[in-house]
Short mmCIF file of C-alpha atoms in Angstrom, two decimals:
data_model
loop_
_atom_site.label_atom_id
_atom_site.label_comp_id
_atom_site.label_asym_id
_atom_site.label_seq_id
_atom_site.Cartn_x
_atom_site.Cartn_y
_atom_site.Cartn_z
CA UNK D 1 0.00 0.00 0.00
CA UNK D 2 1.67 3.84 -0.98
CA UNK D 3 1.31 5.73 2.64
CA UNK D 4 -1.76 7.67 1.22
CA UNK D 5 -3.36 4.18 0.88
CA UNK D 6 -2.35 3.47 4.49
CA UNK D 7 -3.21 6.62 6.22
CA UNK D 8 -6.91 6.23 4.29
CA UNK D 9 -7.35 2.81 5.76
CA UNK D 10 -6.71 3.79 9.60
CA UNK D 11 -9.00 6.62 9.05
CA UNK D 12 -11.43 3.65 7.85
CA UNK D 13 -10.67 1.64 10.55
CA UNK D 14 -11.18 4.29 13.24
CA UNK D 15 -14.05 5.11 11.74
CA UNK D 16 -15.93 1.48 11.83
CA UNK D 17 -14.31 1.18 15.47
CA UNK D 18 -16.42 4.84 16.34
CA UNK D 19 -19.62 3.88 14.65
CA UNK D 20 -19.58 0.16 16.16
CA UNK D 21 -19.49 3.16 19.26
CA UNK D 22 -21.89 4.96 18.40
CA UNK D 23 -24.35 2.07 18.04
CA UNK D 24 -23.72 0.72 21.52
CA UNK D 25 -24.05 3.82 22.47
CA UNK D 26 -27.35 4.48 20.90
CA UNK D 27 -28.69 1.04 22.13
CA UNK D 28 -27.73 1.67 25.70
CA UNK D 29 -29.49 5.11 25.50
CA UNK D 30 -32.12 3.58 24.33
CA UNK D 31 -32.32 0.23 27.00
CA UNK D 32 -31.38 1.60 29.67
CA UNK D 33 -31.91 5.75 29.61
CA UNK D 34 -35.19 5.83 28.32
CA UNK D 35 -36.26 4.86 32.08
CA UNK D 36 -34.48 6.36 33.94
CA UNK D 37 -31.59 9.15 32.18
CA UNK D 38 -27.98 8.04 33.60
CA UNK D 39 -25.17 10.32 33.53
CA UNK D 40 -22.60 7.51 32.45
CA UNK D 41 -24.51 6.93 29.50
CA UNK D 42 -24.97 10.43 28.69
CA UNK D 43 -21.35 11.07 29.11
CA UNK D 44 -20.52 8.15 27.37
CA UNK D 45 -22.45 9.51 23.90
CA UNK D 46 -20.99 13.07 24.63
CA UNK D 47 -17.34 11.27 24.57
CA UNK D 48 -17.81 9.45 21.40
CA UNK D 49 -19.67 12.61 19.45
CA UNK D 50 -16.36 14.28 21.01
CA UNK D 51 -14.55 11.69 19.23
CA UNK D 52 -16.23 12.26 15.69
CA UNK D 53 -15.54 15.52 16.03
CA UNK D 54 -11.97 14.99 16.90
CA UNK D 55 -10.63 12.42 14.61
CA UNK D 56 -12.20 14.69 11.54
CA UNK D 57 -10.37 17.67 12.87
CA UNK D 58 -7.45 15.44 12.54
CA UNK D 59 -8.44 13.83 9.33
CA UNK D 60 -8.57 17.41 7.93
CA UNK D 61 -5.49 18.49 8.85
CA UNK D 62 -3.61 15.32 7.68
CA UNK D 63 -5.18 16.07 4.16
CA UNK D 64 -3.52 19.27 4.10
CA UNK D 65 0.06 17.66 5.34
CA UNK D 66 2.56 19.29 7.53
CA UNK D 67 0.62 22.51 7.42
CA UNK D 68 -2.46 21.42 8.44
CA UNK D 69 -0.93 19.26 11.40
CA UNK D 70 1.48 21.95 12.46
CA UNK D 71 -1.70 24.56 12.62
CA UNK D 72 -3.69 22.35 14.35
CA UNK D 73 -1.04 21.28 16.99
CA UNK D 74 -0.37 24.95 17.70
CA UNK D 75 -3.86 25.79 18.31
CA UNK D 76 -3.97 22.79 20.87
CA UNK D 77 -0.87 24.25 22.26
CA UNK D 78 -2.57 27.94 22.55
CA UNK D 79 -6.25 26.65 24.03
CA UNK D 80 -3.89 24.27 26.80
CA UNK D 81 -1.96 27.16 27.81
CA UNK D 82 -4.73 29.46 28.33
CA UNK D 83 -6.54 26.67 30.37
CA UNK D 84 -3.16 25.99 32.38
CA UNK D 85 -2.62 30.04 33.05
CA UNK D 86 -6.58 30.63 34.33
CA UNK D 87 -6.02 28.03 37.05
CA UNK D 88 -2.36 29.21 37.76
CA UNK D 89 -2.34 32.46 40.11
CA UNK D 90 -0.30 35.04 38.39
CA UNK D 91 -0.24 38.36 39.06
CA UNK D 92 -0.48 41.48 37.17
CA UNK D 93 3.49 41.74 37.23
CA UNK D 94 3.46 38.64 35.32
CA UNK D 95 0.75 40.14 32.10
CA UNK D 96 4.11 40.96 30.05
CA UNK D 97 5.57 37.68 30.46
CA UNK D 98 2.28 36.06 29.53
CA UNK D 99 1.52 38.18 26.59
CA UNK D 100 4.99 37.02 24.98
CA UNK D 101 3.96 33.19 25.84
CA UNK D 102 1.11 33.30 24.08
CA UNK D 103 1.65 35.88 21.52
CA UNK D 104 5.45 35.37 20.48
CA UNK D 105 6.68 31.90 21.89
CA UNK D 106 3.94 29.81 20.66
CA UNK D 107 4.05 31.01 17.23
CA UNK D 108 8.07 30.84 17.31
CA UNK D 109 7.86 27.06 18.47
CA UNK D 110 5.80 25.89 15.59
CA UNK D 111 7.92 28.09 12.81
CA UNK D 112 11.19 26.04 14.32
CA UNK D 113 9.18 22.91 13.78
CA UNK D 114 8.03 24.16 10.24
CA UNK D 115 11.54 24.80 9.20
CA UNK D 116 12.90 21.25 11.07
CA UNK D 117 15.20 23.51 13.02
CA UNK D 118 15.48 20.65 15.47
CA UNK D 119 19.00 22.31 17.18
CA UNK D 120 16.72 25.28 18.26
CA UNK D 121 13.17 24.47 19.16
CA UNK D 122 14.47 21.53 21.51
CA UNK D 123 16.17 23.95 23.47
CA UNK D 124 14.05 27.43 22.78
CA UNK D 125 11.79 27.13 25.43
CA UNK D 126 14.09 25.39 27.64
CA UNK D 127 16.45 27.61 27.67
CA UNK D 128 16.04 31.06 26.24
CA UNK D 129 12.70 31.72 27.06
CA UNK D 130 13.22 30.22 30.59
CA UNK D 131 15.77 32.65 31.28
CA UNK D 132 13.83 35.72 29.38
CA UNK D 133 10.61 34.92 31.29
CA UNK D 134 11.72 35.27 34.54
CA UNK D 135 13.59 38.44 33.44
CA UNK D 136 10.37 39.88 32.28
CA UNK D 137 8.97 39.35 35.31
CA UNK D 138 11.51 40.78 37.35
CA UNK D 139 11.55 44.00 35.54
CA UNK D 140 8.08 44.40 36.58
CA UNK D 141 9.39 44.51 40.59
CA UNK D 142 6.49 42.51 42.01
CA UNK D 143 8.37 40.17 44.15
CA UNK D 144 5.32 38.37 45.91
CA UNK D 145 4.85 34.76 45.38
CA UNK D 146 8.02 35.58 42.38
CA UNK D 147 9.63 32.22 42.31
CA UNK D 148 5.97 30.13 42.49
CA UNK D 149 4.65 32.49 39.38
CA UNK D 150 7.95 32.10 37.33
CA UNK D 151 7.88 28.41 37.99
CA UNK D 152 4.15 28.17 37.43
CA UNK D 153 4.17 29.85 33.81
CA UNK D 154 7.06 27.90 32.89
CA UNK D 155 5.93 24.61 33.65
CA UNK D 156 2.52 25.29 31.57
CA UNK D 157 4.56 26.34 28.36
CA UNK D 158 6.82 22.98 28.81
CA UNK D 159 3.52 20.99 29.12
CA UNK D 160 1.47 22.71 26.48
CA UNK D 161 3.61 24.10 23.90
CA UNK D 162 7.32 22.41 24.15
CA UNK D 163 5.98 18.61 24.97
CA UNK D 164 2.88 19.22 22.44
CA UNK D 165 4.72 20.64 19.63
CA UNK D 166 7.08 16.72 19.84
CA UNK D 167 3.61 15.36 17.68
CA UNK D 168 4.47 17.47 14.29
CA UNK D 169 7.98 17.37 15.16
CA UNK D 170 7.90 14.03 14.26
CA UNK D 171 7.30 14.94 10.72
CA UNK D 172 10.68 16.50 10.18
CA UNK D 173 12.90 13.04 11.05
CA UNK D 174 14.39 10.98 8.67
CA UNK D 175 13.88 7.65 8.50
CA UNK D 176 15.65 5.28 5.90
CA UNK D 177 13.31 3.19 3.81
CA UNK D 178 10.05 5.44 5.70
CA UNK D 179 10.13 8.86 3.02
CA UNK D 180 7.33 10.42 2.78
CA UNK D 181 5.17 8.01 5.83
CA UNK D 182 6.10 10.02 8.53
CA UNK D 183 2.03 11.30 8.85
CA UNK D 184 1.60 7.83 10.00
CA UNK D 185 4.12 8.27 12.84
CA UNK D 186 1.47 10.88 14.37
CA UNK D 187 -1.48 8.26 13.59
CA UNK D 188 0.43 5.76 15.48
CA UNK D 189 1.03 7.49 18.67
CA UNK D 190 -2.50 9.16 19.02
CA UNK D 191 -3.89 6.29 18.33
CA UNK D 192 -2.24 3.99 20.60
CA UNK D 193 -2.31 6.93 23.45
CA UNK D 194 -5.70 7.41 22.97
CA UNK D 195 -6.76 4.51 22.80
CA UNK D 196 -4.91 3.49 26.01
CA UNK D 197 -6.91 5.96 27.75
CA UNK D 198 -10.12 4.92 26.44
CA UNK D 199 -9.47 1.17 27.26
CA UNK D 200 -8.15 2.09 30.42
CA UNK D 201 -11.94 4.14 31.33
CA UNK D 202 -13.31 0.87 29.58
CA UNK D 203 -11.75 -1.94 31.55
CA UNK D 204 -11.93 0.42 34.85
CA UNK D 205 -15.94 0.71 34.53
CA UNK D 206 -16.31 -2.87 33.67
CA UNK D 207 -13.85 -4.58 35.89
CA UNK D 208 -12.16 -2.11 38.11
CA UNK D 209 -12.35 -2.35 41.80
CA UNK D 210 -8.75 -1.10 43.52
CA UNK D 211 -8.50 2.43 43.08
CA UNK D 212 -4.55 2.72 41.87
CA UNK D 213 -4.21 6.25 43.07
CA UNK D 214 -7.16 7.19 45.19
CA UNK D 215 -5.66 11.04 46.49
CA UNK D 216 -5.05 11.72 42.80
CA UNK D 217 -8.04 10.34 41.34
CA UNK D 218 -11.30 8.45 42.12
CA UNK D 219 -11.81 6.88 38.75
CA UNK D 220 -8.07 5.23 37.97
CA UNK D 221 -8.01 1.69 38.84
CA UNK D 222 -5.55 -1.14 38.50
CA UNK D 223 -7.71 -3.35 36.86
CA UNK D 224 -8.37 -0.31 34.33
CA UNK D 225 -4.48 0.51 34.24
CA UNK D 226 -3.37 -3.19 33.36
CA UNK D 227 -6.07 -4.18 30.95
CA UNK D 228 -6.38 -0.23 29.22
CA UNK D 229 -2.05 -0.66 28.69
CA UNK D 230 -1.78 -3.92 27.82
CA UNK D 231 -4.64 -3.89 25.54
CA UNK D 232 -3.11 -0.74 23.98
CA UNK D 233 -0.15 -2.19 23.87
CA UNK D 234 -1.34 -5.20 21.24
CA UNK D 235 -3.03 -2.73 19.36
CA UNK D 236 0.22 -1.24 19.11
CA UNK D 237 2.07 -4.23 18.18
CA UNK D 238 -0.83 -4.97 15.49
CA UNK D 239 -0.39 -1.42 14.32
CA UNK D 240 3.28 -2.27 12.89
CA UNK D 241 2.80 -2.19 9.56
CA UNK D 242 2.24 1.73 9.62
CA UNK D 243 5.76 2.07 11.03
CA UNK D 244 9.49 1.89 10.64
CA UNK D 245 9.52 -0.79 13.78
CA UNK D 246 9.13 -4.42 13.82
CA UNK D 247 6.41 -6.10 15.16
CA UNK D 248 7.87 -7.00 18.42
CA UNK D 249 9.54 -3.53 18.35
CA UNK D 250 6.19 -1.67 17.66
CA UNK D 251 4.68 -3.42 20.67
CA UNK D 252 7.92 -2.38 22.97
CA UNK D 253 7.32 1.32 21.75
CA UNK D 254 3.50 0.70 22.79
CA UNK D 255 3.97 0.05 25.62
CA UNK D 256 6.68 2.62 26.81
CA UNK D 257 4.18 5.40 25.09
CA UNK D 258 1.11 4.36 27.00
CA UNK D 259 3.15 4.55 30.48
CA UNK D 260 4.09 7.90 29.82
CA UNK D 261 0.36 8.79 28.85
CA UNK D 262 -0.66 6.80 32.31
CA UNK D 263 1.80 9.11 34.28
CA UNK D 264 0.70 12.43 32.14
CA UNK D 265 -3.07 11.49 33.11
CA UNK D 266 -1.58 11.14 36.83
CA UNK D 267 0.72 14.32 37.06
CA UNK D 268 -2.10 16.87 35.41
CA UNK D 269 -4.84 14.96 38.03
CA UNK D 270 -2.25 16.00 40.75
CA UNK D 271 -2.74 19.52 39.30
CA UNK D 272 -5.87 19.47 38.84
CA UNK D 273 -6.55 18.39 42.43
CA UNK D 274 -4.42 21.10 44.37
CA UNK D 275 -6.20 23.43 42.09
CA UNK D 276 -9.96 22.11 43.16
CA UNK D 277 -11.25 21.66 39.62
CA UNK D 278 -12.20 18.54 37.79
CA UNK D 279 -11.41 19.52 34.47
CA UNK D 280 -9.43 21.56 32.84
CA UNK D 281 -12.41 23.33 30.67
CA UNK D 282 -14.90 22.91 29.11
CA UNK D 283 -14.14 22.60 25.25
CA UNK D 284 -14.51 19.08 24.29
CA UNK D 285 -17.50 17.80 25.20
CA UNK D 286 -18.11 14.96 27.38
CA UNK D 287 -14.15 15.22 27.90
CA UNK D 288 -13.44 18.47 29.83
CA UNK D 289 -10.55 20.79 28.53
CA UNK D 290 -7.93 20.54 25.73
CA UNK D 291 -5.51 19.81 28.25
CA UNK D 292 -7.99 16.74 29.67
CA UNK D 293 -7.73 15.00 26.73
CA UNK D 294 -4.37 15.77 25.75
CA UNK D 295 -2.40 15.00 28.89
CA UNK D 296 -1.54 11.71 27.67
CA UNK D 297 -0.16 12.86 23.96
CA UNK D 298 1.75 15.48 26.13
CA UNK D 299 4.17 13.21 28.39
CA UNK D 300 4.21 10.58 25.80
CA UNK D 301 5.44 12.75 23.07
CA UNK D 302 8.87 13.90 23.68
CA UNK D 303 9.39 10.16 24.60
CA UNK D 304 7.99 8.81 21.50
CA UNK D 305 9.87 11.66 19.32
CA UNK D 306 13.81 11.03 20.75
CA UNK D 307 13.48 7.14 21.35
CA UNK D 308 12.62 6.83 16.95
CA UNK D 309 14.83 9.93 16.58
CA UNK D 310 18.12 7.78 18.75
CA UNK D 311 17.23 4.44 17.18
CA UNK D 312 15.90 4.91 14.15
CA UNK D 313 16.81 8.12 11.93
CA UNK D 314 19.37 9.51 10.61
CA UNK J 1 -23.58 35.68 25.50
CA UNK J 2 -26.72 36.71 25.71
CA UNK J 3 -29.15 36.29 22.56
CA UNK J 4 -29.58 39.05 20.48
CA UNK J 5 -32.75 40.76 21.15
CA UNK J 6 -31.83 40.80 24.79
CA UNK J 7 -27.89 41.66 23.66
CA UNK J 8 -29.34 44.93 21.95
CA UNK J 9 -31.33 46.22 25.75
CA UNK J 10 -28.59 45.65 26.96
CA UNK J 11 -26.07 48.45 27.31
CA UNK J 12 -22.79 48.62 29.81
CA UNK J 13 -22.13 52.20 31.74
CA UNK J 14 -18.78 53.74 30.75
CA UNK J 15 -16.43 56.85 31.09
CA UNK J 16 -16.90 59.81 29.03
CA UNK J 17 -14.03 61.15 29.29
CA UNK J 18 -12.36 58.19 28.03
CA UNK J 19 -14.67 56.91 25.59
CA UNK J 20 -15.39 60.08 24.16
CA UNK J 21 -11.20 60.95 23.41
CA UNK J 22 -10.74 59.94 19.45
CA UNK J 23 -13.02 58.93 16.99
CA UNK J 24 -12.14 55.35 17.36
CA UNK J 25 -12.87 55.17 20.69
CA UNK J 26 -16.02 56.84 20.07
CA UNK J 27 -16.82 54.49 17.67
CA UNK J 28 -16.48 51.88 19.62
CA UNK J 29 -17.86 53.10 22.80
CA UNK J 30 -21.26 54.21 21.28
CA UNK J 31 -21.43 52.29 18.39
CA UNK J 32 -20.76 49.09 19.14
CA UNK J 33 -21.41 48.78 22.89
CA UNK J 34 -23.91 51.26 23.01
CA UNK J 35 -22.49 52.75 26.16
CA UNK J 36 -24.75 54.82 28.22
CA UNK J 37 -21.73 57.39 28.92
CA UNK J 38 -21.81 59.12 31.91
CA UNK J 39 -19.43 62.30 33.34
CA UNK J 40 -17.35 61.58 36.57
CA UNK J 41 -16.13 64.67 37.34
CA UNK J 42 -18.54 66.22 39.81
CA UNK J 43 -17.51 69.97 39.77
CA UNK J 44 -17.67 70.45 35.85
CA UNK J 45 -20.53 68.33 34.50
CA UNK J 46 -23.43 69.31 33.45
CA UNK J 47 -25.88 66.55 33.33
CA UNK J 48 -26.11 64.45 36.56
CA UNK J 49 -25.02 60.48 35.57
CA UNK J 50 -27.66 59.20 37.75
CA UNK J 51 -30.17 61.12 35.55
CA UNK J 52 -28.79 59.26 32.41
CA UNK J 53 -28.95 56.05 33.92
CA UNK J 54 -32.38 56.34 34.89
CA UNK J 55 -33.29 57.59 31.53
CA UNK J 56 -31.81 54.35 30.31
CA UNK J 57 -33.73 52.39 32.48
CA UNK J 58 -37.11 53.98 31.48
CA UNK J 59 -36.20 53.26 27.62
CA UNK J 60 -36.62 49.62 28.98
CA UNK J 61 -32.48 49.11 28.69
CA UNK J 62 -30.48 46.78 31.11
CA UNK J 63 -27.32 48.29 32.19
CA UNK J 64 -24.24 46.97 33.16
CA UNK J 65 -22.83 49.14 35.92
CA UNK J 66 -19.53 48.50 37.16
CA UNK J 67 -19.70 50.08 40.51
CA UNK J 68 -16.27 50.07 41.35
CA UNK J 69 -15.85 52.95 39.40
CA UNK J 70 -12.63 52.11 37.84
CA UNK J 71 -10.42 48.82 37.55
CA UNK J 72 -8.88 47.47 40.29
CA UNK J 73 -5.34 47.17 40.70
CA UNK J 74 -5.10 46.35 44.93
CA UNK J 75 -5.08 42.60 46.09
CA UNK J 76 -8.64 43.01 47.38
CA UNK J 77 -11.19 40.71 45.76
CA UNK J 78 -13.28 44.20 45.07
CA UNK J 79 -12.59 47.56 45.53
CA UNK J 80 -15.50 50.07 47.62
CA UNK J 81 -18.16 50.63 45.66
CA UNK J 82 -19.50 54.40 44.64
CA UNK J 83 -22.00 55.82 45.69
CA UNK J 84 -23.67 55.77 42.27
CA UNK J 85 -25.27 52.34 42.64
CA UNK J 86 -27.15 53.79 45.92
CA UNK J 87 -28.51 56.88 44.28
CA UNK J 88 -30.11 54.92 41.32
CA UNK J 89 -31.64 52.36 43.53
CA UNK J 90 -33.29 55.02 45.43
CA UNK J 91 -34.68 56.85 42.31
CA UNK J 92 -36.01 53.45 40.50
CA UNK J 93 -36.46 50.89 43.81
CA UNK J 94 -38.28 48.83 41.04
CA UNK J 95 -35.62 48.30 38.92
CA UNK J 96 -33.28 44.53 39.95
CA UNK J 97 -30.06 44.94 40.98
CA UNK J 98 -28.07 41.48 40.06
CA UNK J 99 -24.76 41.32 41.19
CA UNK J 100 -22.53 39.85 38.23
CA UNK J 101 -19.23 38.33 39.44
CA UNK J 102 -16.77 38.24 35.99
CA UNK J 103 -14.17 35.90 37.15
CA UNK J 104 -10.71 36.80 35.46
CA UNK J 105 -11.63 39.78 33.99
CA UNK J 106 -9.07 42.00 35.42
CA UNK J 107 -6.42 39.30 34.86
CA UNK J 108 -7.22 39.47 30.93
CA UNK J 109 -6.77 43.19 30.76
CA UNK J 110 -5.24 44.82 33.86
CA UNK J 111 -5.45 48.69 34.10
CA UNK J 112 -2.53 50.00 31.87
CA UNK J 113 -1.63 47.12 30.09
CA UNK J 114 -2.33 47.33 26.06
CA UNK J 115 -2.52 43.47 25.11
CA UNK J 116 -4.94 41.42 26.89
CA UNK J 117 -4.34 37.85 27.28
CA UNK J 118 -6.78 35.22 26.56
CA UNK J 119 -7.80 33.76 29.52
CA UNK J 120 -10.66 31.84 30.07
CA UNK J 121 -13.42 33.45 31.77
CA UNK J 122 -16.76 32.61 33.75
CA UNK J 123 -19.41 34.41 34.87
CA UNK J 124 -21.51 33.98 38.05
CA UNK J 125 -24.53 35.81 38.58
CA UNK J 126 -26.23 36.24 41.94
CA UNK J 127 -29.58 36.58 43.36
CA UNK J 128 -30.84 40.53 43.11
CA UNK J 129 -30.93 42.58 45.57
CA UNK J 130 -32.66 45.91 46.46
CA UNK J 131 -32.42 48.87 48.33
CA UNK J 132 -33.57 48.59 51.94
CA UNK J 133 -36.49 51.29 53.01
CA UNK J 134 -34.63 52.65 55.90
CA UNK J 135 -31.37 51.43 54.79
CA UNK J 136 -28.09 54.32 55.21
CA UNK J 137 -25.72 54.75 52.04
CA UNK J 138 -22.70 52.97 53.18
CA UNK J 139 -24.50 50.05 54.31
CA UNK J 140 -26.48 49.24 51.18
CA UNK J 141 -22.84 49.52 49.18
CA UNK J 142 -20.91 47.55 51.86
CA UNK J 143 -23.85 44.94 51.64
CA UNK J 144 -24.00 44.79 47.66
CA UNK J 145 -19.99 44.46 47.28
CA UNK J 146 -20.57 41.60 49.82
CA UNK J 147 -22.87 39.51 47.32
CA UNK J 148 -20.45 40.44 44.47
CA UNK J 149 -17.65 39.18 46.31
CA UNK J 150 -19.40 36.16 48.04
CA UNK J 151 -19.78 35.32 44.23
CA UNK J 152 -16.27 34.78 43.62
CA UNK J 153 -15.06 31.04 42.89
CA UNK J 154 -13.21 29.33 45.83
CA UNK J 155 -10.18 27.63 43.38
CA UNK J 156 -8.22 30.45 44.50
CA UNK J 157 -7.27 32.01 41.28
CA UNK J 158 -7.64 35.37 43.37
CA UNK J 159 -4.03 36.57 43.85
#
C-alpha cells in the first residue's frame, strides 16, 4: 500500500471502530436511559460525538500535510496554555511575560518545527525563554509569590507548547526506507495513546475495583491501568505495519508510550486536584478541557519523538 | 452571550471622558457597545449620571454598571463601591439589581496594560438585591460588594 493508501485505511478503521461506538451507544441510550436518564450513558455519547468531532479535525489536517498538522497542533498548544494560566495564580506583574507566551513563543515554536530547526526548538523554550521569562517578570518589581509564578508559567509552556509541539515534530525526522510516511508516525502514537486511555476508562468501569491512586483520582483503577495498557499495547504491536519498527519492536514502543500517557493522566490529576477543579475546561465535550484529553499525547510525546529519533533516523 | 434581542437592551455604563477621546474610541464606545456614557467629574458636568442612567432604564435598557468605578489594581477581591449604585436604587427601587461576578476579567486586561491575554473566563450571577427602606448609604454599598464578592469562585485564582 503507498502511505496515502495506508493513512486512508486507519482513518477507515477508526471510523468502523467509532460507529460500532456509536451504536452501543445508541442502544444503551435507548435500553437503559429511556427509564431512567444516567449520567454515564450520557457522558458516554458526549465522549464518542467528542470523538467524531476529533478524529475529523485530525483527518482534515492530515489532508492538508505538515501545514495542516502543524496549525492544528499549535492551536492545541494555545487553548492548553490558556486553560493551564486561568487556574495558575499570576499576578499582574506577570501580564508581560504572559503576553509574549502566548503571543510570540507559541508562534516561534511551531515556525522552528516548520523549518525542522530541530537544534533550536528543543532547546528554545528550555532555555532562552526560561531565562527571558523570569527576566520579564523581574523588571516588573512585584516580588510576591516571584519564584511560584515564574515556575508556574514555565511549567505550563513545557507541558502545552514544548511537549505538544514533539507530535508534528515528528514529521521532520528521517527515517531510511520510511520517506514520505512520517504522517503515519502521528497516527500511530495518538492512536495507541488514545486509545490506552479509552481502554483504560473501559476496563476500569467494567472490571475495576482497587483504586490505583485514590488522592489523585477516584476513577483510575488497576484493573483499568493493566487491561487499558496492555490492551493498547497489542493494538500497538498490530499497528506495525504503519511504522518503521518491527512487530515485536512496535509493541515495545507501545507500551513505553502508553506509560508515559498513564503518568501524564496522573501528574495533570495531581494539578488538577491542588487546584480544586475537575477539568481543565470545558471545550470538548463529554471530555473536559484541551488539556484533559491531551495530557496523555503530552508526556508521551517527547518520549515517542527522541526514542525513533536515537534508534531509528538519521 | 446573551441572545440578540436581549444583547441589543442591553447596554454597559462607561467613562466619558475616556470613551469620548478619538473617533475610534467613540466608535467603539457608542457604536458598538452602546455605552450609556456618563461624566465623573462632579464639579464640571453638566448633566447628573444618575439622571442618564435612569433615563436608560425607562427606555426599557439593562445596564451593566460596574460600581467600582474604575479597575482594580489592589489585592482586594473588590474595591468600595461608589455611591452611584445607591442613588439609582433610590430613584427606581423597582428596577433589579443582580450582582454579576466576571471571574478573570481584570487578569485578561489589567489597568494599563495594552494586550490582553486570553484567559478563560466565567461568569456567576447572583440573586438581586434591592435597596432597603430605611437602609443608610454605606451600608447598602458595603452589603452589595458583599454579594459580588461572596460570588467569587473558591479555586483560589484570586491573587
Amino acid at each position: 500500500m503507498t502511505p496515502t493508501q495506508q493513512t486512508i485505511a486507519l482513518f477507515l478503521g477508526v471510523a468502523a471502530v467509532l460507529t460500532v461506538a456509536s451504536v452501543v451507544g445508541f442502544v444503551l441510550e435507548r435500553r437503559f436511559a429511556a427509564e431512567a436518564p444516567s449520567a454515564t450513558i450520557d457522558n458516554l455519547n458526549s465522549r464518542i460525538r467528542a470523538w467524531w468531532g476529533m478524529v475529523t479535525l485530525i483527518g482534515v489536517a492530515f489532508a492538508f500535510g505538515k501545514g495542516g498538522v502543524i496549525v492544528l497542533f499549535a492551536l492545541a498548544s494555545l487553548a492548553a496554555f490558556r486553560e493551564f494560566i486561568t487556574l495558575t495564580p499570576t499576578r499582574r506583574g506577570d501580564h508581560l511575560a504572559l503576553a509574549v507566551a502566548f503571543f510570540v513563543v507559541v508562534p516561534l515554536q511551531y515556525y522552528l518545527v516548520w523549518v525542522d530547526w530541530y537544534g533550536l526548538y528543543s532547546v528554545f523554550i528550555p532555555v532562552y525563554v526560561f531565562l527571558l521569562l523570569a527576566t520579564l517578570a523581574a523588571l516588573r518589581q512585584d516580588t510576591k509569590d516571584f519564584m511560584g509564578r515564574v515556575a508556574e508559567t514555565q511549567w505550563g509552556l513545557m507541558i502545552s507548547v514544548f511537549a505538544l509541539s514533539h507530535v508534528p515534530a515528528l514529521l521532520g525526522l528521517q527515517i531510511p526506507g520510511y520517506e514520505g510516511r512520517n504522517l503515519l508516525l502521528i497516527a500511530f502514537l495518538v492512536l495507541v495513546v488514545q486509545s490506552s486511555d479509552v481502554l483504560q476508562y473501559v476496563w476500569g468501569k467494567l472490571a475495576g475495583w482497587r483504586q490505583i491512586a485514590p488522592a489523585l483520582s477516584p476513577s483510575k483503577t488497576v484493573e483499568g491501568f493493566l487491561g487499558g495498557v496492555a490492551s493498547a499495547t497489542a493494538l500497538g504491536a498490530l499497528l506495525w505495519w504503519i511504522t518503521p519498527f518491527s512487530p515485536l519492536q512496535a509493541g515495545a514502543i507501545a507500551l513505553e508510550i502508553t506509560l508515559m500517557g498513564f503518568f501524564g493522566g496522573l501528574v495533570m490529576s495531581a494539578i488538577k486536584r491542588d487546584r480544586g477543579v475537575k477539568d481543565w475546561g470545558w471545550m470538548i465535550e463529554g471530555h473536559g478541557g484541551v488539556l484533559d484529553r491531551l495530557d496523555s499525547v503530552i508526556f508521551a510525546a517527547p518520549v515517542f519523538f527522541h526514542t525513533i529519533r536515537y534508534f531509528w533516523s538519521l | 452571550m446573551l441572545p440578540a434581542p436581549l444583547r441589543r437592551l442591553t447596554r454597559p455604563v462607561a467613562a466619558a471622558d475616556y470613551w469620548q477621546k478619538g473617533r475610534l474610541r467613540r466608535f467603539i464606545g457608542e457604536g458598538v457597545f452602546r455605552a450609556v456614557l456618563i461624566d465623573r467629574n462632579s464639579e464640571t458636568r453638566e448633566v447628573d449620571p444618575v439622571a442618564v442612567m435612569a433615563a436608560a432604564l425607562d427606555q426599557k435598557h439593562s445596564l451593566i454598571l460596574f460600581p467600582e468605578g474604575t479597575r482594580n489594581t489592589s489585592d482586594e477581591p473588590a474595591l468600595p463601591f461608589r455611591s452611584g449604585l445607591y442613588h439609582l436604587a433610590r430613584l427606581r427601587p423597582d428596577v433589579e439589581l443582580v450582582p454579576v461576578w466576571i471571574e478573570n476579567l481584570n487578569r485578561v486586561m489589567p489597568k494599563g496594560e495594552f494586550v490582553p491575554i486570553p484567559l478563560l473566563c466565567t461568569v456567576t450571577f447572583g440573586a438581586p438585591i434591592a435597596l432597603g427602606t430605611a437602609e443608610e448609604k454605606a451600608a447598602f454599598l458595603d452589603r452589595s460588594r458583599q454579594a459580588l464578592v461572596a460570588l467569587a469562585p473558591a479555586n483560589g485564582n484570586e491573587p
